[in-house]
XYZ file of N, CA, C and O in Angstrom:
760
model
N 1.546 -19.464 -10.049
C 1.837 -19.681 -11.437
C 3.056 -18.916 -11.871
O 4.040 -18.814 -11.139
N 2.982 -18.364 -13.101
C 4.101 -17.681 -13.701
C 4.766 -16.632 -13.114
O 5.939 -16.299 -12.939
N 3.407 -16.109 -12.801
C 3.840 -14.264 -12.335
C 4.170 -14.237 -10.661
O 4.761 -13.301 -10.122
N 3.604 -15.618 -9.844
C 4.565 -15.387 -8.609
C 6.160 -16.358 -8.686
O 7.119 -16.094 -7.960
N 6.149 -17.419 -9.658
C 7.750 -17.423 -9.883
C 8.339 -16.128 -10.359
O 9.268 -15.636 -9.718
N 7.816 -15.467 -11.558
C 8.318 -13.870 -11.481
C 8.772 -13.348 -10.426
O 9.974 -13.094 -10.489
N 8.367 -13.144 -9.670
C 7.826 -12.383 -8.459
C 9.008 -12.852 -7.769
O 9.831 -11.962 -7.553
N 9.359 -14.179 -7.306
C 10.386 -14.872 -6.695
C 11.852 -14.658 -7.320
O 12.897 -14.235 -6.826
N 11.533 -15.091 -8.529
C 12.945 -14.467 -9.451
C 13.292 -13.044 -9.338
O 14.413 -12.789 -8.899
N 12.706 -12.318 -9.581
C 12.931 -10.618 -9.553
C 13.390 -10.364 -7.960
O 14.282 -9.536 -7.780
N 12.728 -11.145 -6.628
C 13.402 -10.749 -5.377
C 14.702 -11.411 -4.942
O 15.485 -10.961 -4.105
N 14.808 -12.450 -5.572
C 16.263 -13.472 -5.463
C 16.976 -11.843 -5.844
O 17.356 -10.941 -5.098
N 16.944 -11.967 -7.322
C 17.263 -10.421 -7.712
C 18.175 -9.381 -6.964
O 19.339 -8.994 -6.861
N 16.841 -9.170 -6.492
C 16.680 -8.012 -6.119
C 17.406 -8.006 -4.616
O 18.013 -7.013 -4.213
N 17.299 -8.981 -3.992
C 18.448 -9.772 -2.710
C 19.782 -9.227 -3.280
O 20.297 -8.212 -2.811
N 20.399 -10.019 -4.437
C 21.603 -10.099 -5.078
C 22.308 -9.225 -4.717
O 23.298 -9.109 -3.994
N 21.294 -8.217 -5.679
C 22.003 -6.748 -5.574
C 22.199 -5.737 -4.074
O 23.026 -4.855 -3.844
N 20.790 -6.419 -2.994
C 21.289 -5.808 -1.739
C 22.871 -6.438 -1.127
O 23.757 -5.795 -0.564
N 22.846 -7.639 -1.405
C 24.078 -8.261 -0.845
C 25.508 -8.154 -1.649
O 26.598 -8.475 -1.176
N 25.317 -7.738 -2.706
C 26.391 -7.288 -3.508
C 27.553 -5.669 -2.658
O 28.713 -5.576 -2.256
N 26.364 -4.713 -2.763
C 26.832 -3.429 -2.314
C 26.667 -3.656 -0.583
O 27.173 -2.790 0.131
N 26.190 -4.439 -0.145
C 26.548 -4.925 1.446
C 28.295 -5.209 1.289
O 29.219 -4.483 1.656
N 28.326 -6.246 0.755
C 29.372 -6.480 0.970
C 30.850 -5.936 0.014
O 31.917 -6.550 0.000
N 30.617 -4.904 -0.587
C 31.590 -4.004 -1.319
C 30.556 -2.579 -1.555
O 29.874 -2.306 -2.543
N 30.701 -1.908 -0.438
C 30.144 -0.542 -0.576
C 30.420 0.327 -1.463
O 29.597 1.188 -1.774
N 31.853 0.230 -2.124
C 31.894 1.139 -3.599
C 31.806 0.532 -4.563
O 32.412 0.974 -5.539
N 30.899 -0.931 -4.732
C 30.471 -1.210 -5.893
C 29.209 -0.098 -6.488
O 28.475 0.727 -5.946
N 29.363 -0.458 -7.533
C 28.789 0.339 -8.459
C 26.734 -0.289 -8.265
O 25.859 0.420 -8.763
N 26.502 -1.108 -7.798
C 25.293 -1.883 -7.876
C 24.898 -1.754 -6.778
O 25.448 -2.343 -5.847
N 23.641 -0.798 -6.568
C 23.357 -0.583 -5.657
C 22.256 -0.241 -5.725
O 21.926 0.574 -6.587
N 21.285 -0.802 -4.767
C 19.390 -0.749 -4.974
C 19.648 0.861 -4.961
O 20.610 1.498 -4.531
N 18.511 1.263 -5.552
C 18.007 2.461 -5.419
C 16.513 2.399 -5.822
O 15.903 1.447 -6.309
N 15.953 3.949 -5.424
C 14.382 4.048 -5.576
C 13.549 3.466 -6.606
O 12.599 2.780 -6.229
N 13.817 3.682 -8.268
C 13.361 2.835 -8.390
C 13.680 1.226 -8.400
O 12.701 0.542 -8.702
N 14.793 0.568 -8.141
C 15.039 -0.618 -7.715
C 13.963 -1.108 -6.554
O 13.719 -2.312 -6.481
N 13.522 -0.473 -5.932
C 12.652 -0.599 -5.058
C 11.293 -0.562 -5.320
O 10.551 -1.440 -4.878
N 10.857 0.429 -6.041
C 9.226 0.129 -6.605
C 9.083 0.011 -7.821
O 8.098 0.460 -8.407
N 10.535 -0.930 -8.696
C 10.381 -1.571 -9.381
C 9.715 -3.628 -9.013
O 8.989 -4.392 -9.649
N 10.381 -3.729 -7.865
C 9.698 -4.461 -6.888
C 9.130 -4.580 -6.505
O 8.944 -5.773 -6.264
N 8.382 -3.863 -6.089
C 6.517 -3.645 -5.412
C 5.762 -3.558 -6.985
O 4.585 -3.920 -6.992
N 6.180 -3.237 -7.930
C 5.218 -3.097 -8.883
C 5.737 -4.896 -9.376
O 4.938 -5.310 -10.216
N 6.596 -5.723 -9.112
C 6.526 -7.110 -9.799
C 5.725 -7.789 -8.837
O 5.178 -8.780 -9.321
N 5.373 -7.500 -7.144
C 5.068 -7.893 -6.027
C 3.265 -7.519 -6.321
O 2.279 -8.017 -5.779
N 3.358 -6.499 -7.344
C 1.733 -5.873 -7.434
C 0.949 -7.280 -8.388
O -0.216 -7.672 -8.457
N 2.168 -7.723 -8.994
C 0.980 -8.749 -10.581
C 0.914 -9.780 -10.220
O 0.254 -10.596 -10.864
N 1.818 -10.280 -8.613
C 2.003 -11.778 -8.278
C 0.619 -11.882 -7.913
O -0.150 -10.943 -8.121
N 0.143 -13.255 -7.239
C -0.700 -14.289 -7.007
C -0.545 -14.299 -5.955
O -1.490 -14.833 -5.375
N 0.638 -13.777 -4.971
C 1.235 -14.122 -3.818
C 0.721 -13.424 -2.044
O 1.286 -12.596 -1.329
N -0.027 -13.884 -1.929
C -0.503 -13.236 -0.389
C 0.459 -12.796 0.439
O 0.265 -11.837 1.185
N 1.236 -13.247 0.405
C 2.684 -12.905 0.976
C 3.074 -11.191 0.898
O 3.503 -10.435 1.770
N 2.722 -10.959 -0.531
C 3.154 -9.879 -0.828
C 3.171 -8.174 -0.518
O 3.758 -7.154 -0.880
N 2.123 -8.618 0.390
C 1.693 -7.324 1.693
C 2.873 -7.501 2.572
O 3.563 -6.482 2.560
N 3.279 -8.310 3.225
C 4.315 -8.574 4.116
C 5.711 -7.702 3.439
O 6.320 -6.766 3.957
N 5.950 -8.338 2.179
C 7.376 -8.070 1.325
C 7.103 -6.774 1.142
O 7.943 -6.078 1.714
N 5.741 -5.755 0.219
C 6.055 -4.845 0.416
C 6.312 -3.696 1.341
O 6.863 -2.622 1.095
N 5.740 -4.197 2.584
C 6.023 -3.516 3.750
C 7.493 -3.389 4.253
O 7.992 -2.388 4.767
N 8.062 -4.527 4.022
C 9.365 -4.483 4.198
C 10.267 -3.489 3.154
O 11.201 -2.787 3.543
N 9.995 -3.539 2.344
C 10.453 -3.027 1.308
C 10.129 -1.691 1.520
O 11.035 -1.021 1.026
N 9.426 -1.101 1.929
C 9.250 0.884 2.214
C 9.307 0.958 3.528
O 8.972 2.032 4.027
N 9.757 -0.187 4.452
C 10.884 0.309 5.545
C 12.103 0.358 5.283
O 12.853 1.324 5.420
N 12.345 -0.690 4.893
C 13.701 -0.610 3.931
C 14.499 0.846 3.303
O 15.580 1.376 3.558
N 13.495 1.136 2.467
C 13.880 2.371 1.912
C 13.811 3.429 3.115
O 14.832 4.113 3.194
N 12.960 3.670 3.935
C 12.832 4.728 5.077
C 14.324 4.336 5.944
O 14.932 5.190 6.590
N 14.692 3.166 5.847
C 15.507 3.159 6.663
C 17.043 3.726 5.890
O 17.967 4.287 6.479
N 16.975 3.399 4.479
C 17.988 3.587 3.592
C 18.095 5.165 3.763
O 19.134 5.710 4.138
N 16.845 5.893 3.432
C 16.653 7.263 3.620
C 17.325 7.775 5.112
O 18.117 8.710 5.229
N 16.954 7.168 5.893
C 17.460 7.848 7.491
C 18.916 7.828 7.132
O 19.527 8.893 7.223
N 19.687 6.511 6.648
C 20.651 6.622 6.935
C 21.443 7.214 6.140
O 22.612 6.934 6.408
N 21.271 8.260 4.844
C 21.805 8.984 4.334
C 22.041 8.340 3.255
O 23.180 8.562 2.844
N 21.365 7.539 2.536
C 21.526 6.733 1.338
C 21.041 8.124 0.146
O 20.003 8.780 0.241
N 22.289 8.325 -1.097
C 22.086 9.259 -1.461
C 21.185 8.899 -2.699
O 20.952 9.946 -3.303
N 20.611 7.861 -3.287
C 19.939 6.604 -4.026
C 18.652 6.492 -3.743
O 17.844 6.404 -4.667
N 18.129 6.473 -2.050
C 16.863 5.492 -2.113
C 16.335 6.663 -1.163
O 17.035 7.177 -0.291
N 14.772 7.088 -1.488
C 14.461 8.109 -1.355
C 12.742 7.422 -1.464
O 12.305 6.887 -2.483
N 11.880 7.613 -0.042
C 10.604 7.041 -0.360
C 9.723 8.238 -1.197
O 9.473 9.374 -0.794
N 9.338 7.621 -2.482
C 8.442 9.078 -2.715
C 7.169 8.008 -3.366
O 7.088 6.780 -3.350
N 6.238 9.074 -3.934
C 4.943 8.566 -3.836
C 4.522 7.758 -5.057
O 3.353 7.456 -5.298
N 5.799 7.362 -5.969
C 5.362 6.300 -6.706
C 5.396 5.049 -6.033
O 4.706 4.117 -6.447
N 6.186 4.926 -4.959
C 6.328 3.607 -4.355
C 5.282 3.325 -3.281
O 5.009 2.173 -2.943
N 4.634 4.535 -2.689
C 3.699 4.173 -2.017
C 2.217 4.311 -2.837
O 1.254 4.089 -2.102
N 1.958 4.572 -3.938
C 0.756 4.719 -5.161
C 0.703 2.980 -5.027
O -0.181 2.334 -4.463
N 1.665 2.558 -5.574
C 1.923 1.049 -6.291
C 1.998 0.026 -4.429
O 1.341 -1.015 -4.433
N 2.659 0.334 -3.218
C 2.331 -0.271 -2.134
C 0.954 -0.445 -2.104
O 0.405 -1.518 -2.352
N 0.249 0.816 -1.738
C -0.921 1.322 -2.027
C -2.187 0.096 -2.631
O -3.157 -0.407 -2.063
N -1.723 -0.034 -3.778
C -2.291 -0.698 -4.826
C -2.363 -2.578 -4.564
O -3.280 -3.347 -4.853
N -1.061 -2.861 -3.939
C -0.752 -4.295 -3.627
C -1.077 -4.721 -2.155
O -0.931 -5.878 -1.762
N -1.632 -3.462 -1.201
C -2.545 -3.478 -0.182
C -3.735 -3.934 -0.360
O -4.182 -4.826 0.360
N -4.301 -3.485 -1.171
C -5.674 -3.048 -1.995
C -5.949 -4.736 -2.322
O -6.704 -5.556 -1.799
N -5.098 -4.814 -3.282
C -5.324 -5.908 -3.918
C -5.425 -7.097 -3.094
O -6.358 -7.761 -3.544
N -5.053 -7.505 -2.390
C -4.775 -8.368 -1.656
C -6.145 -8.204 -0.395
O -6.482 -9.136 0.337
N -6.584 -7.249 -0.383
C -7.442 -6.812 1.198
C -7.014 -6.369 2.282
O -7.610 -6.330 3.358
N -5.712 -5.938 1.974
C -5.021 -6.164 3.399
C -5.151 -4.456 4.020
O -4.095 -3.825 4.035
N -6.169 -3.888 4.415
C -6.974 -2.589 4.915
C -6.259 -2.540 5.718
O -5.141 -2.373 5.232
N -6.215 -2.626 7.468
C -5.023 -2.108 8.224
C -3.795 -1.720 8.112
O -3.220 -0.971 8.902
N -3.272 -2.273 6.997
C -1.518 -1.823 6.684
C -1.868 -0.904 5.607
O -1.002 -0.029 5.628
N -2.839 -0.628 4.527
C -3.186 0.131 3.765
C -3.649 1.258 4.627
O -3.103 2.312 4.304
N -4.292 1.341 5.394
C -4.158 2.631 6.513
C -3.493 3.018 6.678
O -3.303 4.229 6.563
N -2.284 1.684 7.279
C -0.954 2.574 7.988
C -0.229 3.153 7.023
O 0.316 4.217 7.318
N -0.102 2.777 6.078
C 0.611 3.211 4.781
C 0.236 4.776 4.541
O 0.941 5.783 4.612
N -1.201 4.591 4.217
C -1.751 6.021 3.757
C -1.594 7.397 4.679
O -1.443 8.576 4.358
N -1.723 6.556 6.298
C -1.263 7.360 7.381
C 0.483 8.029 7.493
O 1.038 9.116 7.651
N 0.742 6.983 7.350
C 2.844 7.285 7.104
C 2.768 8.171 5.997
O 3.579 9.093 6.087
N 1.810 8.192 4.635
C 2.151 9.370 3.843
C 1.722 10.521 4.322
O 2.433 11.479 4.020
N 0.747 10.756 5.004
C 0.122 12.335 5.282
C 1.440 12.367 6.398
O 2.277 13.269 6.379
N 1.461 11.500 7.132
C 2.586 12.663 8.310
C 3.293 12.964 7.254
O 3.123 14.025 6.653
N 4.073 12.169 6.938
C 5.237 12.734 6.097
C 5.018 14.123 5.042
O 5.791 15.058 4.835
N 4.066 13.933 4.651
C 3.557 15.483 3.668
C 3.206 16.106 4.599
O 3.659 17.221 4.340
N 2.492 16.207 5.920
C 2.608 17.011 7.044
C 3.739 17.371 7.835
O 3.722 18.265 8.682
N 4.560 16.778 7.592
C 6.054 17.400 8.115
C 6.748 17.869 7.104
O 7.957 18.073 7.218
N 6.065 18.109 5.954
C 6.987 19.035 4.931
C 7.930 18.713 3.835
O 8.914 19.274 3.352
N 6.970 17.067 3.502
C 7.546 15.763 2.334
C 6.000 16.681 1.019
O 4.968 16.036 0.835
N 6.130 17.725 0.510
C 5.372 18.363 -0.096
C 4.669 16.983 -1.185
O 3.492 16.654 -1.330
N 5.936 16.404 -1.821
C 5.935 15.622 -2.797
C 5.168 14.021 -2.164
O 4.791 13.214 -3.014
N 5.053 13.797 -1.174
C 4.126 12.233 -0.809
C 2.737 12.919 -0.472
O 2.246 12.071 0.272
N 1.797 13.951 -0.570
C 0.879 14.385 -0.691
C -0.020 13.179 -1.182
O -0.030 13.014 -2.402
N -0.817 12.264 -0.373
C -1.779 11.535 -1.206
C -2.883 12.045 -1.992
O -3.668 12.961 -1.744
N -2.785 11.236 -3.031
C -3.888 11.726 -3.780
C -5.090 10.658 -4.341
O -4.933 9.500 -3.953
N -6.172 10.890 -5.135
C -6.925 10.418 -5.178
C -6.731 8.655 -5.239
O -7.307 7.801 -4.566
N -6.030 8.550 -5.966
C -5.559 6.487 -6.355
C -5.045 6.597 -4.951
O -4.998 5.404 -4.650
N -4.603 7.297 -3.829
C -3.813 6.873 -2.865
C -5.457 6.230 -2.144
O -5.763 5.042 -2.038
N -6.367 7.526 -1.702
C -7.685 7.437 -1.030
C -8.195 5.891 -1.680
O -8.174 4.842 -1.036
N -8.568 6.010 -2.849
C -9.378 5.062 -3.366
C -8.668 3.447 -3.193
O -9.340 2.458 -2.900
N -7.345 3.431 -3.414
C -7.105 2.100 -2.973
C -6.754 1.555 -1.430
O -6.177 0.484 -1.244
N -7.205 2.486 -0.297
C -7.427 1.727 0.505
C -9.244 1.777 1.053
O -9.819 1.166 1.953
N -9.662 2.630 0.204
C -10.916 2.627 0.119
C -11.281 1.205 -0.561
O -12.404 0.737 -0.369
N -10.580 0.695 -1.150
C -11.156 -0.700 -1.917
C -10.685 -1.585 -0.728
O -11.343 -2.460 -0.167
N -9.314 -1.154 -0.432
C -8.756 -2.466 0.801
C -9.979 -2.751 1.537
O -10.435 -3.894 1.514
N -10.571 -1.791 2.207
C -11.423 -1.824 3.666
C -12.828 -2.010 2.790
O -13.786 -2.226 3.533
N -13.101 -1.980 1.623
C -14.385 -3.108 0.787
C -14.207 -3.912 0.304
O -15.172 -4.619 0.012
N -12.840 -4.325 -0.097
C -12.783 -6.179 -0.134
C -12.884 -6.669 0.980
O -13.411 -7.781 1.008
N -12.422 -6.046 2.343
C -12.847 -7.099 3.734
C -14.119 -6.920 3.979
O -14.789 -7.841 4.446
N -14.590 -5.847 3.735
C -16.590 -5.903 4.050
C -16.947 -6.836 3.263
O -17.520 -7.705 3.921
N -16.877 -7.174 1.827
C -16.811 -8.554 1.083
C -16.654 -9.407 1.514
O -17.642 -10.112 1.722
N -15.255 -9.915 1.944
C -14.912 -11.426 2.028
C -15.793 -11.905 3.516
O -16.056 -13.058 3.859
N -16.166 -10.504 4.306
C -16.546 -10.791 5.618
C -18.221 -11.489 5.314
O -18.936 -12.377 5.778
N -18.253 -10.737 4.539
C -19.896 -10.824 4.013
C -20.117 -12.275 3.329
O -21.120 -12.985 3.390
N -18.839 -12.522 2.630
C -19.013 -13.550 1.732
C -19.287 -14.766 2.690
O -20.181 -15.570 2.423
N -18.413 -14.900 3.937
C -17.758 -15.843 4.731
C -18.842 -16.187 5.449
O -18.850 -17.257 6.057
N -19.969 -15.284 5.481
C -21.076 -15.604 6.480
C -21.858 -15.995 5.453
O -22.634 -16.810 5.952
N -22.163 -15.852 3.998
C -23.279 -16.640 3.043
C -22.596 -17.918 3.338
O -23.341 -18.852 3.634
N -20.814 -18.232 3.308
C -20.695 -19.741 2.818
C -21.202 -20.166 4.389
O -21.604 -21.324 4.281
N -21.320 -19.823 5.477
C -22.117 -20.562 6.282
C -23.395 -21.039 6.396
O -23.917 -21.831 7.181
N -23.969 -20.146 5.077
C -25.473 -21.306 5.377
C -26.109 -20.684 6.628
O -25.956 -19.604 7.197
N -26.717 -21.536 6.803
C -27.818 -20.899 8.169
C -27.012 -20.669 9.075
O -27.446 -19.813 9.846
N -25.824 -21.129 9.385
C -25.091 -20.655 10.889
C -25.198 -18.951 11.002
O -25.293 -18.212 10.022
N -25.167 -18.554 12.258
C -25.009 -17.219 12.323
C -23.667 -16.566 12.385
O -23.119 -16.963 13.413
N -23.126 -15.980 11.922
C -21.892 -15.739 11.925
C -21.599 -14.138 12.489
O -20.976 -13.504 11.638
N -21.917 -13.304 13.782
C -22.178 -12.518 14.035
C -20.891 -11.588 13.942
O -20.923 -10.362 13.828
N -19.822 -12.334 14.008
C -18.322 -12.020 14.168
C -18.251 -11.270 12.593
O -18.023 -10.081 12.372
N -18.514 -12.328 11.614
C -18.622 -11.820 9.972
C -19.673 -10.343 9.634
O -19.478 -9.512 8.747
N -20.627 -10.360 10.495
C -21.430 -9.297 10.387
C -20.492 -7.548 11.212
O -20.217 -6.405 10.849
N -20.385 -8.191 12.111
C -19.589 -7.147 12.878
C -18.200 -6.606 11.845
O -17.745 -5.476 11.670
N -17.779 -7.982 11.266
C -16.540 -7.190 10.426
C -16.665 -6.377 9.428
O -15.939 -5.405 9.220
N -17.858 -6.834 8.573
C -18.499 -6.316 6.988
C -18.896 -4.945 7.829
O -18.324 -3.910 7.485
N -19.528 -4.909 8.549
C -20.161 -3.354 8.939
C -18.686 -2.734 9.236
O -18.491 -1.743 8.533
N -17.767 -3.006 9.959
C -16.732 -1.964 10.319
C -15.737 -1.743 9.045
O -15.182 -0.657 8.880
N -15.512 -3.047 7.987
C -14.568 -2.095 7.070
C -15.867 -1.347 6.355
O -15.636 -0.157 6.139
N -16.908 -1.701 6.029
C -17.667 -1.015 5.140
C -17.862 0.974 5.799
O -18.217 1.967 5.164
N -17.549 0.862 6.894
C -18.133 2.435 7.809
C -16.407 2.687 7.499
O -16.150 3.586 6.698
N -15.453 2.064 7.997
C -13.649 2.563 7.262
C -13.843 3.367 5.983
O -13.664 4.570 5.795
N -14.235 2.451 5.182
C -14.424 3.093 3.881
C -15.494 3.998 3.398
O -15.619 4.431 2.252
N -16.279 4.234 4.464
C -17.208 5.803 3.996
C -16.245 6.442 4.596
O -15.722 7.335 3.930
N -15.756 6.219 5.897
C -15.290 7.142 6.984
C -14.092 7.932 5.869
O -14.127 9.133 5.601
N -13.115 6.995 5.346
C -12.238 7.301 4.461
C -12.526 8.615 3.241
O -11.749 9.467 2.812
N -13.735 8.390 2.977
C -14.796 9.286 1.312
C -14.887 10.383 1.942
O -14.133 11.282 1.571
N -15.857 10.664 3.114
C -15.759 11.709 3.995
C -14.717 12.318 4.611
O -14.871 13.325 5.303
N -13.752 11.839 4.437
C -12.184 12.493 5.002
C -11.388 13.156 4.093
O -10.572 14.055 4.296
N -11.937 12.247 2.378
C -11.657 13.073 1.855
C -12.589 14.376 1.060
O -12.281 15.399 0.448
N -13.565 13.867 1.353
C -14.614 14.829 0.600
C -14.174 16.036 1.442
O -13.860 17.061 0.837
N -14.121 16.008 2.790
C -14.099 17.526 4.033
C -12.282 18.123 3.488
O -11.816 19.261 3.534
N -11.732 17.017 3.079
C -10.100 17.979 2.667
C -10.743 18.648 1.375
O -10.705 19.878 1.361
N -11.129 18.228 0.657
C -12.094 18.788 -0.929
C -12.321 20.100 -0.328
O -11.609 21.038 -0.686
N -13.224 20.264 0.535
C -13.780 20.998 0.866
C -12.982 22.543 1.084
O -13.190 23.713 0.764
N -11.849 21.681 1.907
C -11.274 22.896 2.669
C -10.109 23.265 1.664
O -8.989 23.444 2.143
N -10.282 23.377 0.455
C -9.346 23.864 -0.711
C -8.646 22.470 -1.238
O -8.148 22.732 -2.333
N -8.428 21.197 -0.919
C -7.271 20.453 -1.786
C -8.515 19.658 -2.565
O -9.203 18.682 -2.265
N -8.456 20.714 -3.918
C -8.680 20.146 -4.964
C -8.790 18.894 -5.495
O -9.725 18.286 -6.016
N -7.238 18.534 -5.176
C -6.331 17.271 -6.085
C -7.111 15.985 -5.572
O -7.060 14.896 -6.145
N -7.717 16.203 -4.614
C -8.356 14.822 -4.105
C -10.143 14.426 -3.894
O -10.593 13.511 -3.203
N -10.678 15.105 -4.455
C -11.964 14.889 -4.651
C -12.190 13.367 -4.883
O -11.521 13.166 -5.897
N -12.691 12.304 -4.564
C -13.253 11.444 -4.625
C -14.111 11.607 -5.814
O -14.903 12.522 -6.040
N -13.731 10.209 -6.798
C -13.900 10.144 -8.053
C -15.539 8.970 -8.070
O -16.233 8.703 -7.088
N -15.704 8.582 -9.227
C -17.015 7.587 -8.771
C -16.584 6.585 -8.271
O -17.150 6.155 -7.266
N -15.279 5.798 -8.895
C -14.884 4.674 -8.407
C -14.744 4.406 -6.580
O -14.807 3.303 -6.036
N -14.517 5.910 -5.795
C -14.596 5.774 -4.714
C -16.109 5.589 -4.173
O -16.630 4.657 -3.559
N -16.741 7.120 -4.737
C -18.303 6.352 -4.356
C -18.724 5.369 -4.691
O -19.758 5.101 -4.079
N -18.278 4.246 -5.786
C -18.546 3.257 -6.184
C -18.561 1.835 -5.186
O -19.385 0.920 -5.187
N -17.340 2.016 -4.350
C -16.740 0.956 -3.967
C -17.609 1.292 -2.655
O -18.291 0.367 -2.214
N -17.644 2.445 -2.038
C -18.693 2.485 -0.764
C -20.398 2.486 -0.447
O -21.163 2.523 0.516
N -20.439 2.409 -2.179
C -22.198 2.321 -2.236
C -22.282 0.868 -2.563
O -23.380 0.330 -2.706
């Protein structure tokens, strides 16, 4: 509908401007950080399944902008809050891992500022319970068939997402405050 032509318009966009300063490097127009998760947040309201793919690209993009000394595009943790979020939304739990995983190294190598925090935990805590859902769902629309494959999946994101509560409940534990698991997390795993 509206909001993934949005979505399409804002990356034509958002193209423009990469191919603009591609091809005249001291133009003045040039993506930067938020240019970038100003994009993942138009990629967050689309309709568009796709949009796990695009934002992935989009915070390599920037990692790669970052390596190469781009003094502009800088990954920090509003862009992965809002990745985060368009993981979530969508179900897409494995890349919402990897995501959440790429932020702790990085705050483990001394990125103080990508420190995940609670909305980081909880939305891939939802990723890995919308697939225990849809897995669950997929075996009611079968009716009497047995769908053992659907059972096997619902049990493994559903144990992801305790495994996740408990990973963060034990950091709670060991002094980081900032991330206590809120109800919405116990929510989504009970």
């Amino acid at each position: 509908g509206d909001k993934n032509a949005a979505a399409e318009r804002a990356m034509r966009l958002f193209d423009l401007m990469q191919k603009i300063h591609h091809e005249n490097r001291s133009s003045p127009i040039k993506p930067d950080t938020i240019s970038f998760t100003s994009m993942i947040n138009v990629l967050e309201k689309s309709n568009d399944p796709k949009s796990t793919t695009r934002v992935m690209k989009l915070l390599r993009r920037m990692e790669e902008l970052e390596k190469g000394g781009s003094d502009v595009v800088r990954l920090d943790a509003v862009a992965f809050r809002v990745a985060l979020r368009v993981l979530s939304r969508f179900g897409d739990a494995k890349r919402a891992q990897k995501v959440l995983s790429w932020m702790e190294e990085l705050y483990e190598s001394g990125r103080e500022e990508l420190k995940p925090d609670e909305a980081c935990y909880n939305s891939v805590i939802w990723a890995h319970t919308c697939n225990a859902l849809k897995s669950s769902s997929q075996k009611i629309g079968m009716k009497q068939q047995r769908n053992d494959r659907g059972t096997a999946a619902s049990l493994a994101a559903a144990e992801q997402a305790q495994e996740l509560l408990v990973h963060m409940i034990q950091r709670f534990r060991q002094g980081e405050t900032d991330i206590l698991p809120g109800r919405s997390g116990f929510n989504a795993v009970i």
